[in-house]
PDB file of C-alpha atoms in Angstrom:
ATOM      1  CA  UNK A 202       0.000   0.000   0.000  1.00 78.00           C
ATOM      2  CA  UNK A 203       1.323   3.670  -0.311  1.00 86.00           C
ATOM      3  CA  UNK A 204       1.385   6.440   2.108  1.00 93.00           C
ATOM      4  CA  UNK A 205       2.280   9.505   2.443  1.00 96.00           C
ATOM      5  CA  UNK A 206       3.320  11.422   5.890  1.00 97.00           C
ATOM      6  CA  UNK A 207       3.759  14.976   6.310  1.00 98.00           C
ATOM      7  CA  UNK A 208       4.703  14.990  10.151  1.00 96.00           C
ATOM      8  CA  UNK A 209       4.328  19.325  10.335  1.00 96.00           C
ATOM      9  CA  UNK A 210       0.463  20.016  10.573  1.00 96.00           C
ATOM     10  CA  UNK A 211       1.601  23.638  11.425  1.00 97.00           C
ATOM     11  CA  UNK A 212       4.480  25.628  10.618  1.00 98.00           C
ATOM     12  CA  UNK A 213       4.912  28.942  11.000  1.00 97.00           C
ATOM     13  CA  UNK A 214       8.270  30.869  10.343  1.00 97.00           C
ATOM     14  CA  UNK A 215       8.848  34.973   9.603  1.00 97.00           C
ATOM     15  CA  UNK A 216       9.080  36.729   6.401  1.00 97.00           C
ATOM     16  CA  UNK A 217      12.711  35.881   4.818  1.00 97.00           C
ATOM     17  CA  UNK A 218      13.431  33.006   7.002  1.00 98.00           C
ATOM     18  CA  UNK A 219      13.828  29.636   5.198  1.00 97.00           C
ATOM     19  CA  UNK A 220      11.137  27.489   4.830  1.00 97.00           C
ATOM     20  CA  UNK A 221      10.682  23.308   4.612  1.00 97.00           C
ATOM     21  CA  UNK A 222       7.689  21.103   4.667  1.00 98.00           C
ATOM     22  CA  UNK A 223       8.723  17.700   4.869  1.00 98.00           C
ATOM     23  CA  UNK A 224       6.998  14.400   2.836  1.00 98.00           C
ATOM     24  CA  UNK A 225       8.029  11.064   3.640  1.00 97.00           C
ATOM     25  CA  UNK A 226       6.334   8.386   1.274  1.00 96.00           C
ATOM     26  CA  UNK A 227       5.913   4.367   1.532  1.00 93.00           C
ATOM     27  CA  UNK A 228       5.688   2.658  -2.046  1.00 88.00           C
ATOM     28  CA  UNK A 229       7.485  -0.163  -3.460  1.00 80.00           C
ATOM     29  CA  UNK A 230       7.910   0.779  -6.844  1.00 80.00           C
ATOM     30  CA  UNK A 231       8.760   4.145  -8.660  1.00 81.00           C
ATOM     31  CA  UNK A 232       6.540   6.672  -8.001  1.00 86.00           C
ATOM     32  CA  UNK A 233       5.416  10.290  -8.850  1.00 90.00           C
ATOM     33  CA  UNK A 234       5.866  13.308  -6.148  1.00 93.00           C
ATOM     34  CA  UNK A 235       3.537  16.155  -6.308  1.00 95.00           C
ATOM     35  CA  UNK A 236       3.002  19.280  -4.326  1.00 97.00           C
ATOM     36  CA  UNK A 237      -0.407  20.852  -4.423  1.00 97.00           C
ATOM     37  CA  UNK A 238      -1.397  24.165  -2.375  1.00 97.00           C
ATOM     38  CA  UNK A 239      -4.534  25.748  -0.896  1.00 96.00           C
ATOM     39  CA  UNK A 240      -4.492  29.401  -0.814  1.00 96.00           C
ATOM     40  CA  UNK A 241      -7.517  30.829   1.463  1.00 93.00           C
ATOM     41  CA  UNK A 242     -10.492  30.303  -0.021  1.00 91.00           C
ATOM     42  CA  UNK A 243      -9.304  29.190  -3.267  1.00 94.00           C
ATOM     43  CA  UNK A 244      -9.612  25.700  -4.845  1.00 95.00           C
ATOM     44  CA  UNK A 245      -6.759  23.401  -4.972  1.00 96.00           C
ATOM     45  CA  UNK A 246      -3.859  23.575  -7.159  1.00 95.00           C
ATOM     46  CA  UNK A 247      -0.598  22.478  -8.139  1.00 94.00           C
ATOM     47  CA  UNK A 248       2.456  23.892  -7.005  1.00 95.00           C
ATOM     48  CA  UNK A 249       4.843  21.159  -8.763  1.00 93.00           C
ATOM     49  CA  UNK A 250       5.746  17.732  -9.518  1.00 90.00           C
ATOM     50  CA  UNK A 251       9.166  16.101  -9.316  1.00 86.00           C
ATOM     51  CA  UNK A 252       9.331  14.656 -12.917  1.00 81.00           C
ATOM     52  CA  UNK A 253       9.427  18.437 -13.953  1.00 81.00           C
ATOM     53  CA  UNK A 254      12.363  19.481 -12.030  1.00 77.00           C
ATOM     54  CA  UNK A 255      11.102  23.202 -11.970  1.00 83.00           C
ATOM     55  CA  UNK A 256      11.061  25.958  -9.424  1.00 85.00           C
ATOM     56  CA  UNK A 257       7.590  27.398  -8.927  1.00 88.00           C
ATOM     57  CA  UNK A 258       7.289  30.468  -6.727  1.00 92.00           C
ATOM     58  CA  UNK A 259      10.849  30.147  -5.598  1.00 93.00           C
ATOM     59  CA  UNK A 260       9.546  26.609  -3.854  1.00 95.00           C
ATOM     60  CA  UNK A 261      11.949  23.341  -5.208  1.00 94.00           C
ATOM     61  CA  UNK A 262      11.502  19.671  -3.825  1.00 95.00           C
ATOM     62  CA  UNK A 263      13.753  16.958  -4.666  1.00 89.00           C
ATOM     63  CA  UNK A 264      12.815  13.352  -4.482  1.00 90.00           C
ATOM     64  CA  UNK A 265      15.402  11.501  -2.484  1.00 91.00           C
ATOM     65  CA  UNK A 266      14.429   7.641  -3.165  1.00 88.00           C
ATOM     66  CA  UNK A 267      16.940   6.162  -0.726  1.00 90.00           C
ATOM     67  CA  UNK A 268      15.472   8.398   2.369  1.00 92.00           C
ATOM     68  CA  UNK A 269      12.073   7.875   0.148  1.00 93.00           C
ATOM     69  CA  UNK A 270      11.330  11.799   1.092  1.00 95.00           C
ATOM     70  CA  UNK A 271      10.436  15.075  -1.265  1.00 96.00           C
ATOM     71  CA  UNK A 272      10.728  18.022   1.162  1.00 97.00           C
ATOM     72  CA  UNK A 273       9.038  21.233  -0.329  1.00 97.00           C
ATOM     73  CA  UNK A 274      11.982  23.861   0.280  1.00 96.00           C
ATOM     74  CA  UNK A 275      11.936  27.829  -0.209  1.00 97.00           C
ATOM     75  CA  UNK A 276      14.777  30.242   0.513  1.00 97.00           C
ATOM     76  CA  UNK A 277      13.089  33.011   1.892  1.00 97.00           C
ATOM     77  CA  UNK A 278       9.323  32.372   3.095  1.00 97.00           C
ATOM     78  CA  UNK A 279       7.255  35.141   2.115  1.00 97.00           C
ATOM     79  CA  UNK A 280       3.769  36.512   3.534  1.00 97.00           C
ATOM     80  CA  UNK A 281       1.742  35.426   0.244  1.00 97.00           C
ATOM     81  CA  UNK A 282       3.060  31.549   0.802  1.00 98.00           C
ATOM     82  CA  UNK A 283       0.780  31.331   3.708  1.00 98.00           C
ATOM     83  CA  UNK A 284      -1.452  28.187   2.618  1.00 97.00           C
ATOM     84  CA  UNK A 285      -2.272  24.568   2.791  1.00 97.00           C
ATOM     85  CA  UNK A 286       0.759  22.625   1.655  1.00 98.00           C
ATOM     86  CA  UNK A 287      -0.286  19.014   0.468  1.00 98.00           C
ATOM     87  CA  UNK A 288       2.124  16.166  -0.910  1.00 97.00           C
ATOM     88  CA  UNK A 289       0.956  13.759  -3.230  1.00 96.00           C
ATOM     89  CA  UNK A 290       1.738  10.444  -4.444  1.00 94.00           C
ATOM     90  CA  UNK A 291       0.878   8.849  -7.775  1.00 90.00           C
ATOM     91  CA  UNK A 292       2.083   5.214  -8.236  1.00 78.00           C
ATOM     92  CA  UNK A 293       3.610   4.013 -11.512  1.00 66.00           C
ATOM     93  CA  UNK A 294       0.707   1.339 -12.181  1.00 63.00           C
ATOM     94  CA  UNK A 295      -2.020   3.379 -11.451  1.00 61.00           C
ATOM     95  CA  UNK A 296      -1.270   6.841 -13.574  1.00 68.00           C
ATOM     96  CA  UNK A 297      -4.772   8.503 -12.308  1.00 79.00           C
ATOM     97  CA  UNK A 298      -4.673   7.637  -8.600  1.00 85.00           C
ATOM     98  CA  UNK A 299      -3.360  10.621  -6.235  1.00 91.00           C
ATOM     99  CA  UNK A 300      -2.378   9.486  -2.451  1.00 93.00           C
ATOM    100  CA  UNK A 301      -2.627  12.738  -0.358  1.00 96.00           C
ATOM    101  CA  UNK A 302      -1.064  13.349   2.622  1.00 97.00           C
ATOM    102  CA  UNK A 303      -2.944  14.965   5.933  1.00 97.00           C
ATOM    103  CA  UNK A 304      -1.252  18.775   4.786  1.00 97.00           C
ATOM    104  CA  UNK A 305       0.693  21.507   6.425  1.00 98.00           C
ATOM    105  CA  UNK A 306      -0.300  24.494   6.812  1.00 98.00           C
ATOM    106  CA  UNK A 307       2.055  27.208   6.371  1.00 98.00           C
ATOM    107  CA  UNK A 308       2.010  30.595   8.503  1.00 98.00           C
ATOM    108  CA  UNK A 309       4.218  32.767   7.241  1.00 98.00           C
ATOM    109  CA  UNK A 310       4.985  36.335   9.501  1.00 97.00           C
ATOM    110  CA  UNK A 311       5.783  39.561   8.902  1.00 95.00           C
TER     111      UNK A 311
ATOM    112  CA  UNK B  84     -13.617  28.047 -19.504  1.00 53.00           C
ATOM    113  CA  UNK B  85     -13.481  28.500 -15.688  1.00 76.00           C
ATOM    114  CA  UNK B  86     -12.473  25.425 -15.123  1.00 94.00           C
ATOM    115  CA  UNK B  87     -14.125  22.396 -12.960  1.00 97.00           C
ATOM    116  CA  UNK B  88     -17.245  23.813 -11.691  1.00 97.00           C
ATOM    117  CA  UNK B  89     -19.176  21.847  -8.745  1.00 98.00           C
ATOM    118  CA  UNK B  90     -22.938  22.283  -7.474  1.00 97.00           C
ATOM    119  CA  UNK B  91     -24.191  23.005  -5.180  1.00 97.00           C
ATOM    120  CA  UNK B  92     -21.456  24.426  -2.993  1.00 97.00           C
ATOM    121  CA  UNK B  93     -22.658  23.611   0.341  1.00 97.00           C
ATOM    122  CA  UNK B  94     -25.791  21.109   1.113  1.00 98.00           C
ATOM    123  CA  UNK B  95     -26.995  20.815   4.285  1.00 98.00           C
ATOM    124  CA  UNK B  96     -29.524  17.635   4.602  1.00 97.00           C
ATOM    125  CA  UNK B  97     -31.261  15.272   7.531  1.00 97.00           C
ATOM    126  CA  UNK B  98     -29.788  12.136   8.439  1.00 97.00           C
ATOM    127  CA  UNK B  99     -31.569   9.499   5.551  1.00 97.00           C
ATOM    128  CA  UNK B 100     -31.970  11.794   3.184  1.00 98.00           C
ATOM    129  CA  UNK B 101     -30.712  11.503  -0.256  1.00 98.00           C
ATOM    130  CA  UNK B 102     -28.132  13.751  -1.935  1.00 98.00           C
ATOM    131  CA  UNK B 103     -26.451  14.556  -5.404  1.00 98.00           C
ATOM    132  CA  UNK B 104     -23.677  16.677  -6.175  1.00 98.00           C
ATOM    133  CA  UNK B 105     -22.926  18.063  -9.684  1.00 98.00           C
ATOM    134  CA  UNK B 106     -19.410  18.372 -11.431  1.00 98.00           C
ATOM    135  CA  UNK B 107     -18.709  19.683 -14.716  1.00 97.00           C
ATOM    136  CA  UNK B 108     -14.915  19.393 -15.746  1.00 97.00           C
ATOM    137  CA  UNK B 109     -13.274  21.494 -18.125  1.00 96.00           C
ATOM    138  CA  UNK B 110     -14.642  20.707 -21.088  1.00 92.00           C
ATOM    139  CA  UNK B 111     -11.699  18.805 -23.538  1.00 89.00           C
ATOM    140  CA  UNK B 112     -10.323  16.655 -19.991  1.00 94.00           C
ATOM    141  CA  UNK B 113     -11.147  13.004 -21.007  1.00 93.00           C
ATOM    142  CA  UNK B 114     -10.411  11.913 -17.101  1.00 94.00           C
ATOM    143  CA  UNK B 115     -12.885  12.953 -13.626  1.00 96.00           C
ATOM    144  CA  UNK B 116     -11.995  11.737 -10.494  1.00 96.00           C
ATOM    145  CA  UNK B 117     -13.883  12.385  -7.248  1.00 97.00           C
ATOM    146  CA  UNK B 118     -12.345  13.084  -3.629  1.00 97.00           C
ATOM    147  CA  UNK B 119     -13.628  13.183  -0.144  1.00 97.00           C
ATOM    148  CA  UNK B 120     -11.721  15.175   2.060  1.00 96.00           C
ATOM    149  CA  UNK B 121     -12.542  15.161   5.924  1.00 95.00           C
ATOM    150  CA  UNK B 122     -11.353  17.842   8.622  1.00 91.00           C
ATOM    151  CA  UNK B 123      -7.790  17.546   9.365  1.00 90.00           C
ATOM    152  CA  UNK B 124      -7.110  15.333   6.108  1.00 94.00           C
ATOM    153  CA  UNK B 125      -6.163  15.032   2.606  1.00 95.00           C
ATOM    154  CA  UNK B 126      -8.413  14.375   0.038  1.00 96.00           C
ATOM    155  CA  UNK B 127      -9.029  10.250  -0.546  1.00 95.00           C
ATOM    156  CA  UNK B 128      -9.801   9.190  -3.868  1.00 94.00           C
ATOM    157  CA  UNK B 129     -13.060   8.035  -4.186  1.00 95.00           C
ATOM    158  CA  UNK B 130     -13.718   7.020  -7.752  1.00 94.00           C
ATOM    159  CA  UNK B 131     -12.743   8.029 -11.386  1.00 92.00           C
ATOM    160  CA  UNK B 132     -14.214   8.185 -15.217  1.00 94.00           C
ATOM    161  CA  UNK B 133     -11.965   7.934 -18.605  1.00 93.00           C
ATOM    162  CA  UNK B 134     -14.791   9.560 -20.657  1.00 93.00           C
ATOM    163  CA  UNK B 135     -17.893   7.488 -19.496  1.00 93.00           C
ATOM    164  CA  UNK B 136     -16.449   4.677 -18.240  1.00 92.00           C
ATOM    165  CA  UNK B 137     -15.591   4.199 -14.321  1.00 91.00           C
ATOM    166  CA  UNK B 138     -12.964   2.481 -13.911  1.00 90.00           C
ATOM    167  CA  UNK B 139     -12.344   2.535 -10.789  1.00 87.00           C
ATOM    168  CA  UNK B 140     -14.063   2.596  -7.377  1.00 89.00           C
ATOM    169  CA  UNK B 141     -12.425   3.065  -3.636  1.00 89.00           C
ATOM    170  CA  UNK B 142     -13.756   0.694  -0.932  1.00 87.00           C
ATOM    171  CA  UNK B 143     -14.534   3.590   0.840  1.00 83.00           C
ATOM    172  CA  UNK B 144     -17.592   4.061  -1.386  1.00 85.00           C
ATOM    173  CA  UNK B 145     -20.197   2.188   0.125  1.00 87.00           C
ATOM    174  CA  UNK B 146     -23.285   0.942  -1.760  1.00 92.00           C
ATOM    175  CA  UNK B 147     -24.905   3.780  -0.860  1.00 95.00           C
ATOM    176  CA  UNK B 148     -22.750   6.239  -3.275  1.00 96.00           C
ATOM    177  CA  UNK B 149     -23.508   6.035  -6.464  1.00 95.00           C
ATOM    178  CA  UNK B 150     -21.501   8.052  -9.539  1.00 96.00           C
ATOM    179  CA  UNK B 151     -22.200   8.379 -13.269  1.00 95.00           C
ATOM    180  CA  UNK B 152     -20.933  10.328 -16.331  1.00 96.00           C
ATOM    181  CA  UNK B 153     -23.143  10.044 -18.633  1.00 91.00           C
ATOM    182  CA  UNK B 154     -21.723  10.638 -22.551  1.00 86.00           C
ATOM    183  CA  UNK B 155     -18.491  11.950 -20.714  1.00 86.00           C
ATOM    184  CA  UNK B 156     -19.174  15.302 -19.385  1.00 91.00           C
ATOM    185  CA  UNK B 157     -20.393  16.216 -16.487  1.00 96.00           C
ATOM    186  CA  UNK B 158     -20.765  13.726 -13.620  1.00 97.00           C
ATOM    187  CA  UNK B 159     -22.679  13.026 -10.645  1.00 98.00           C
ATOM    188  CA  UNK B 160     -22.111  11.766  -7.129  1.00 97.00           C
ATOM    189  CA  UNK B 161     -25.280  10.353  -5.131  1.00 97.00           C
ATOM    190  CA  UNK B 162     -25.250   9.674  -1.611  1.00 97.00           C
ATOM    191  CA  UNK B 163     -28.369   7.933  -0.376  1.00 97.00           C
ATOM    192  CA  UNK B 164     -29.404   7.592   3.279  1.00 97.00           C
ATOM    193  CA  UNK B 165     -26.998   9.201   4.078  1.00 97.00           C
ATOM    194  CA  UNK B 166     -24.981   9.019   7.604  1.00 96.00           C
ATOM    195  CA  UNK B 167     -23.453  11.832  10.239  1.00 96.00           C
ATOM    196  CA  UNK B 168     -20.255  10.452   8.843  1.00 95.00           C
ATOM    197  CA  UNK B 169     -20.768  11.316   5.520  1.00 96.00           C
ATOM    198  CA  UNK B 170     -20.291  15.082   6.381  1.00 97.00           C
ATOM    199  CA  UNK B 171     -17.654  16.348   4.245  1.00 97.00           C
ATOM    200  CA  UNK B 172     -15.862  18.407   1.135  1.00 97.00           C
ATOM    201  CA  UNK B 173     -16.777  16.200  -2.193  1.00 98.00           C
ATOM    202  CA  UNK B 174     -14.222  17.514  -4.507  1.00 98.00           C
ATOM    203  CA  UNK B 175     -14.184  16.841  -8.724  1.00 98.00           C
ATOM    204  CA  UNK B 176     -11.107  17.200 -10.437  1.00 97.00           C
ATOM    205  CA  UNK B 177     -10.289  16.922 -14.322  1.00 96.00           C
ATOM    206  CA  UNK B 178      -7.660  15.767 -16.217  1.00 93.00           C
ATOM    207  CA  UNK B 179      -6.639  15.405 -19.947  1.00 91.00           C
ATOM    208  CA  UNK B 180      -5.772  11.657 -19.845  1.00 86.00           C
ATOM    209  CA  UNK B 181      -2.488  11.535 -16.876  1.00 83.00           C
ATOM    210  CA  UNK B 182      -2.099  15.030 -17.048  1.00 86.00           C
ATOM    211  CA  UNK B 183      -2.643  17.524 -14.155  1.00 89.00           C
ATOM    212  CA  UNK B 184      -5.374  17.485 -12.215  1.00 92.00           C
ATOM    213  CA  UNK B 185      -7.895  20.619 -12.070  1.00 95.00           C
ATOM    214  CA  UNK B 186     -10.185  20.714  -9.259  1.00 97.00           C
ATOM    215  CA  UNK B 187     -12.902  22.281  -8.460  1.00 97.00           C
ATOM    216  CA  UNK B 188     -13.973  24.212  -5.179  1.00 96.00           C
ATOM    217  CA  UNK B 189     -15.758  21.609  -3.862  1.00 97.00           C
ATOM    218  CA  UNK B 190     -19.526  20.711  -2.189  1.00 98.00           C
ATOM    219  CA  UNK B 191     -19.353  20.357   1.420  1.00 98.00           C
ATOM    220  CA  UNK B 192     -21.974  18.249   2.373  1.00 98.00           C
ATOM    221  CA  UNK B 193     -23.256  18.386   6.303  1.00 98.00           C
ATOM    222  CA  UNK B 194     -25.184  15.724   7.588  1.00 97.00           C
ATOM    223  CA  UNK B 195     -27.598  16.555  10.897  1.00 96.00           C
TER     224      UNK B 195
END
């Protein structure tokens, strides 16, 4: 079966400060790592995947497979990243089927 | 477009009551999944349509849910008789075969 774990349900840091929301994952084969986001009040969305290998919104995430983790990371956390973080799982054999974690949600300070 | 579009947004029904919930997905995505999501969770997949067909149901939908797309557009999600612990945020997402997912804002449903 595959999980996903995001141990942080809250994380709050100050404007500038560095920012990482952890994602462990359990799944025997070679899966796909997604981020998606929940601004206030807005629907949800995707932030990135790790096949793409981009940086959206200054956030990267790398998939480790030997710690089997893809931590969300940012440089400098600022006020508008405040949302619901959520990492996702999509197994090889099953291309349509997302495994969510439980979220994080992100406070960040001025 | 304005992408996935869900109705109603919030229904608020008696315990054995019957309710549907209304997606419409943007309209070239060949794929529509549905989601539950619970307080304090992440969304659980629930079930999912390539154009009309389902392929694919979670155990976590009893017999009492019942979802169709009829001629692959929009789709419906029935709950009947329903329970206290059906109270939650239905969410519909679209896709253009395994590309990314679009959802929509969701229908929170509240069971008394």
């Amino acid at each position: 079966a595959q999980r996903v774990t995001q141990p942080e349900k809250l994380l709050s840091v100050f404007k500038g400060a560095p920012v990482e929301l952890k994602c462990n994952y359990s799944y025997s084969g070679s899966p796909e790592l997604f981020w998606y986001v929940q601004y206030s009040r807005q629907r949800l969305q995707l932030l990135l995947r790790h096949i793409s290998r981009e940086s959206i919104k200054g956030f990267t995430a790398d998939l480790n497979k030997g710690e089997t983790s893809f931590h969300l990371k940012k440089p400098f956390a600022q006020e508008e990243d405040s949302a619901m973080y959520y990492c996702a799982l999509r197994s090889g054999g099953s291309n349509y089927k997302l495994t969510f974690g439980k979220g994080t949600l992100l406070t960040v300070n001025p | 477009d304005t992408g996935v579009s869900q109705n109603p947004r919030h229904k608020i029904t008696k315990r054995g009551q019957n309710v549907t919930f209304r997606c419409d997905p943007i309209s070239e995505h060949n794929r529509l999944y549905w989601y539950r999501q619970t307080l304090g969770q992440g969304p659980e997949f629930l079930t999912y349509f390539q154009n009309e067909a389902q392929l694919e149901k979670s155990r976590l939908l009893s017999d009492r849910f019942s979802a169709e797309r009829p001629k692959g557009s929009f789709s419906t999600l029935e709950i009947q008789r329903t329970e206290q612990g059906d109270s939650a945020m239905y969410l519909c997402a679209s896709s253009q075969s395994a590309g990314e997912l679009f959802f929509g804002e969701g229908s929170r449903l509240t069971v008394l």
